[in-house]
Amino acid sequence: MSGCLEDCALPECCSTERRNAIASVAGGVLFFAGWWVVIDAACFYPAFMINAISNAAVKGDSFRTGCMGTTGARVWLFFGFLFGFGALIAGFWILIQAYVVEKPGEDQYPGVAIFLQNALIFFGGVVFKFGRKEDSSF
């Protein structure tokens, strides 16, 4: 899954050297939009967990020592995605249960805002994680 955005063709005006900057800005804009809708921490921690581990550590290219090595990095990433999807499901559940089923004629923006906040933060973290190409030399 880490290569899902690597083969995306960029416009001719954008070189591959600017790919990291473009992915960082796109992920940051999605992350900002999620926080702008409503401030909540339900999806912040999964976004941190997803981006705390490098792709090389998940693939086993660079991180082989430590408590659990590559397996620990993969387990950490798995739980990050698990918590992120859990936040999306909870946000959708709140939207449907509290604002569509129980209050069908009233304002539904709070439920939509909670769901959008979780979705935008989660997808912003995913774009930031998998949209960049990692380079070990700075």
PDB file of C-alpha atoms in Angstrom:
ATOM      1  CA  MET A   1       0.000   0.000   0.000  1.00  0.00           C
ATOM      2  CA  SER A   2       2.965   2.308   0.483  1.00  0.00           C
ATOM      3  CA  GLY A   3       3.422   2.595  -3.282  1.00  0.00           C
ATOM      4  CA  CYS A   4      -0.171   3.540  -4.110  1.00  0.00           C
ATOM      5  CA  LEU A   5       0.674   7.185  -4.866  1.00  0.00           C
ATOM      6  CA  GLU A   6       4.229   6.709  -6.176  1.00  0.00           C
ATOM      7  CA  ASP A   7       3.116   6.075  -9.752  1.00  0.00           C
ATOM      8  CA  CYS A   8       0.793   9.083  -9.925  1.00  0.00           C
ATOM      9  CA  ALA A   9       1.803  11.297 -12.819  1.00  0.00           C
ATOM     10  CA  LEU A  10       2.485  14.901 -11.867  1.00  0.00           C
ATOM     11  CA  PRO A  11       1.849  17.785 -14.269  1.00  0.00           C
ATOM     12  CA  GLU A  12       4.842  18.863 -16.337  1.00  0.00           C
ATOM     13  CA  CYS A  13       5.263  22.013 -14.248  1.00  0.00           C
ATOM     14  CA  CYS A  14       5.884  19.891 -11.134  1.00  0.00           C
ATOM     15  CA  SER A  15       9.126  17.927 -11.055  1.00  0.00           C
ATOM     16  CA  THR A  16       9.641  14.783  -9.037  1.00  0.00           C
ATOM     17  CA  GLU A  17      11.937  16.763  -6.723  1.00  0.00           C
ATOM     18  CA  ARG A  18       8.907  18.780  -5.644  1.00  0.00           C
ATOM     19  CA  ARG A  19       6.827  15.654  -4.971  1.00  0.00           C
ATOM     20  CA  ASN A  20       7.578  15.684  -1.224  1.00  0.00           C
ATOM     21  CA  ALA A  21       6.578  19.335  -0.968  1.00  0.00           C
ATOM     22  CA  ILE A  22       3.349  18.729  -2.901  1.00  0.00           C
ATOM     23  CA  ALA A  23       2.443  15.674  -0.783  1.00  0.00           C
ATOM     24  CA  SER A  24       3.260  17.546   2.433  1.00  0.00           C
ATOM     25  CA  VAL A  25       1.119  20.537   1.464  1.00  0.00           C
ATOM     26  CA  ALA A  26      -1.778  18.321   0.316  1.00  0.00           C
ATOM     27  CA  GLY A  27      -1.650  16.290   3.521  1.00  0.00           C
ATOM     28  CA  GLY A  28      -1.368  19.482   5.600  1.00  0.00           C
ATOM     29  CA  VAL A  29      -4.345  21.105   3.871  1.00  0.00           C
ATOM     30  CA  LEU A  30      -6.506  18.021   4.473  1.00  0.00           C
ATOM     31  CA  PHE A  31      -5.326  17.872   8.075  1.00  0.00           C
ATOM     32  CA  PHE A  32      -6.057  21.584   8.583  1.00  0.00           C
ATOM     33  CA  ALA A  33      -9.494  21.219   7.004  1.00  0.00           C
ATOM     34  CA  GLY A  34     -10.300  18.415   9.439  1.00  0.00           C
ATOM     35  CA  TRP A  35      -9.360  20.561  12.434  1.00  0.00           C
ATOM     36  CA  TRP A  36     -11.181  23.538  10.984  1.00  0.00           C
ATOM     37  CA  VAL A  37     -14.524  21.687  10.871  1.00  0.00           C
ATOM     38  CA  VAL A  38     -14.502  20.846  14.587  1.00  0.00           C
ATOM     39  CA  ILE A  39     -11.740  20.388  17.151  1.00  0.00           C
ATOM     40  CA  ASP A  40     -11.592  16.803  18.360  1.00  0.00           C
ATOM     41  CA  ALA A  41      -8.793  14.376  19.183  1.00  0.00           C
ATOM     42  CA  ALA A  42     -10.443  11.171  17.983  1.00  0.00           C
ATOM     43  CA  CYS A  43      -8.412  10.990  14.780  1.00  0.00           C
ATOM     44  CA  PHE A  44      -5.263  12.911  15.784  1.00  0.00           C
ATOM     45  CA  TYR A  45      -3.603  10.006  17.553  1.00  0.00           C
ATOM     46  CA  PRO A  46      -4.027   7.558  14.636  1.00  0.00           C
ATOM     47  CA  ALA A  47      -2.561  10.168  12.259  1.00  0.00           C
ATOM     48  CA  PHE A  48       0.430  10.461  14.603  1.00  0.00           C
ATOM     49  CA  MET A  49       0.761   6.683  14.848  1.00  0.00           C
ATOM     50  CA  ILE A  50       0.643   6.257  11.069  1.00  0.00           C
ATOM     51  CA  ASN A  51       3.295   8.909  10.420  1.00  0.00           C
ATOM     52  CA  ALA A  52       5.597   8.034  13.345  1.00  0.00           C
ATOM     53  CA  ILE A  53       6.935   4.972  11.495  1.00  0.00           C
ATOM     54  CA  SER A  54       8.906   5.350   8.257  1.00  0.00           C
ATOM     55  CA  ASN A  55       8.083   3.286   5.190  1.00  0.00           C
ATOM     56  CA  ALA A  56      11.574   1.780   5.327  1.00  0.00           C
ATOM     57  CA  ALA A  57      10.891   0.505   8.848  1.00  0.00           C
ATOM     58  CA  VAL A  58       7.655  -1.135   7.699  1.00  0.00           C
ATOM     59  CA  LYS A  59       9.381  -2.727   4.694  1.00  0.00           C
ATOM     60  CA  GLY A  60      12.282  -3.908   6.846  1.00  0.00           C
ATOM     61  CA  ASP A  61      14.931  -1.930   4.958  1.00  0.00           C
ATOM     62  CA  SER A  62      16.267   0.155   7.824  1.00  0.00           C
ATOM     63  CA  PHE A  63      14.824  -0.847  11.197  1.00  0.00           C
ATOM     64  CA  ARG A  64      15.838  -4.301  12.364  1.00  0.00           C
ATOM     65  CA  THR A  65      16.784  -3.762  15.976  1.00  0.00           C
ATOM     66  CA  GLY A  66      14.781  -2.729  18.974  1.00  0.00           C
ATOM     67  CA  CYS A  67      12.068  -4.381  20.958  1.00  0.00           C
ATOM     68  CA  MET A  68      10.228  -6.026  18.082  1.00  0.00           C
ATOM     69  CA  GLY A  69      12.064  -4.812  14.962  1.00  0.00           C
ATOM     70  CA  THR A  70      10.125  -4.737  11.723  1.00  0.00           C
ATOM     71  CA  THR A  71       7.246  -6.685  13.245  1.00  0.00           C
ATOM     72  CA  GLY A  72       6.803  -4.017  15.916  1.00  0.00           C
ATOM     73  CA  ALA A  73       6.740  -1.276  13.262  1.00  0.00           C
ATOM     74  CA  ARG A  74       4.084  -3.161  11.314  1.00  0.00           C
ATOM     75  CA  VAL A  75       1.989  -3.799  14.425  1.00  0.00           C
ATOM     76  CA  TRP A  76       2.232  -0.077  15.365  1.00  0.00           C
ATOM     77  CA  LEU A  77       1.108   0.905  11.847  1.00  0.00           C
ATOM     78  CA  PHE A  78      -1.722  -1.641  11.937  1.00  0.00           C
ATOM     79  CA  PHE A  79      -3.043  -0.255  15.227  1.00  0.00           C
ATOM     80  CA  GLY A  80      -2.766   3.280  13.843  1.00  0.00           C
ATOM     81  CA  PHE A  81      -4.993   2.319  10.915  1.00  0.00           C
ATOM     82  CA  LEU A  82      -7.280   0.360  13.227  1.00  0.00           C
ATOM     83  CA  PHE A  83      -7.800   3.411  15.472  1.00  0.00           C
ATOM     84  CA  GLY A  84      -8.218   5.685  12.441  1.00  0.00           C
ATOM     85  CA  PHE A  85     -10.923   3.539  10.870  1.00  0.00           C
ATOM     86  CA  GLY A  86     -12.525   3.177  14.298  1.00  0.00           C
ATOM     87  CA  ALA A  87     -12.725   6.963  14.555  1.00  0.00           C
ATOM     88  CA  LEU A  88     -14.304   7.146  11.088  1.00  0.00           C
ATOM     89  CA  ILE A  89     -16.872   4.501  11.991  1.00  0.00           C
ATOM     90  CA  ALA A  90     -17.657   6.248  15.299  1.00  0.00           C
ATOM     91  CA  GLY A  91     -18.055   9.608  13.545  1.00  0.00           C
ATOM     92  CA  PHE A  92     -20.403   8.063  10.985  1.00  0.00           C
ATOM     93  CA  TRP A  93     -22.343   6.318  13.750  1.00  0.00           C
ATOM     94  CA  ILE A  94     -22.788   9.605  15.638  1.00  0.00           C
ATOM     95  CA  LEU A  95     -23.916  11.302  12.425  1.00  0.00           C
ATOM     96  CA  ILE A  96     -26.548   8.674  11.645  1.00  0.00           C
ATOM     97  CA  GLN A  97     -27.761   7.835  15.152  1.00  0.00           C
ATOM     98  CA  ALA A  98     -27.844  11.246  16.809  1.00  0.00           C
ATOM     99  CA  TYR A  99     -28.617  13.560  13.918  1.00  0.00           C
ATOM    100  CA  VAL A 100     -30.463  11.553  11.260  1.00  0.00           C
ATOM    101  CA  VAL A 101     -32.485   8.928  13.182  1.00  0.00           C
ATOM    102  CA  GLU A 102     -33.304  10.802  16.398  1.00  0.00           C
ATOM    103  CA  LYS A 103     -33.574  14.377  14.994  1.00  0.00           C
ATOM    104  CA  PRO A 104     -34.598  14.026  11.346  1.00  0.00           C
ATOM    105  CA  GLY A 105     -35.959  17.546  10.889  1.00  0.00           C
ATOM    106  CA  GLU A 106     -33.365  19.473  12.872  1.00  0.00           C
ATOM    107  CA  ASP A 107     -29.953  20.828  11.961  1.00  0.00           C
ATOM    108  CA  GLN A 108     -27.584  17.987  11.072  1.00  0.00           C
ATOM    109  CA  TYR A 109     -24.383  20.060  10.760  1.00  0.00           C
ATOM    110  CA  PRO A 110     -22.843  18.950  14.088  1.00  0.00           C
ATOM    111  CA  GLY A 111     -22.993  15.299  13.031  1.00  0.00           C
ATOM    112  CA  VAL A 112     -21.646  16.054   9.572  1.00  0.00           C
ATOM    113  CA  ALA A 113     -18.885  18.178  11.123  1.00  0.00           C
ATOM    114  CA  ILE A 114     -17.762  15.372  13.438  1.00  0.00           C
ATOM    115  CA  PHE A 115     -17.659  12.887  10.579  1.00  0.00           C
ATOM    116  CA  LEU A 116     -15.883  15.284   8.193  1.00  0.00           C
ATOM    117  CA  GLN A 117     -13.347  16.199  10.848  1.00  0.00           C
ATOM    118  CA  ASN A 118     -12.415  12.563  11.419  1.00  0.00           C
ATOM    119  CA  ALA A 119     -12.389  11.726   7.705  1.00  0.00           C
ATOM    120  CA  LEU A 120     -10.257  14.707   6.670  1.00  0.00           C
ATOM    121  CA  ILE A 121      -7.694  14.189   9.426  1.00  0.00           C
ATOM    122  CA  PHE A 122      -7.443  10.480   8.710  1.00  0.00           C
ATOM    123  CA  PHE A 123      -7.073  10.906   4.940  1.00  0.00           C
ATOM    124  CA  GLY A 124      -4.663  13.816   5.454  1.00  0.00           C
ATOM    125  CA  GLY A 125      -2.474  11.515   7.527  1.00  0.00           C
ATOM    126  CA  VAL A 126      -2.684   8.772   4.905  1.00  0.00           C
ATOM    127  CA  VAL A 127      -1.736  11.177   2.085  1.00  0.00           C
ATOM    128  CA  PHE A 128       1.163  12.511   4.156  1.00  0.00           C
ATOM    129  CA  LYS A 129       2.348   8.961   4.911  1.00  0.00           C
ATOM    130  CA  PHE A 130       2.094   7.383   1.476  1.00  0.00           C
ATOM    131  CA  GLY A 131       2.296  10.405  -0.839  1.00  0.00           C
ATOM    132  CA  ARG A 132       5.934  11.137  -0.051  1.00  0.00           C
ATOM    133  CA  LYS A 133       9.050   9.355  -1.235  1.00  0.00           C
ATOM    134  CA  GLU A 134      11.470   8.849   1.600  1.00  0.00           C
ATOM    135  CA  ASP A 135      15.099   9.627   1.054  1.00  0.00           C
ATOM    136  CA  SER A 136      17.623   8.637   3.697  1.00  0.00           C
ATOM    137  CA  SER A 137      20.067  11.380   2.672  1.00  0.00           C
ATOM    138  CA  PHE A 138      19.216  14.922   3.648  1.00  0.00           C
TER     139      PHE A 138
END
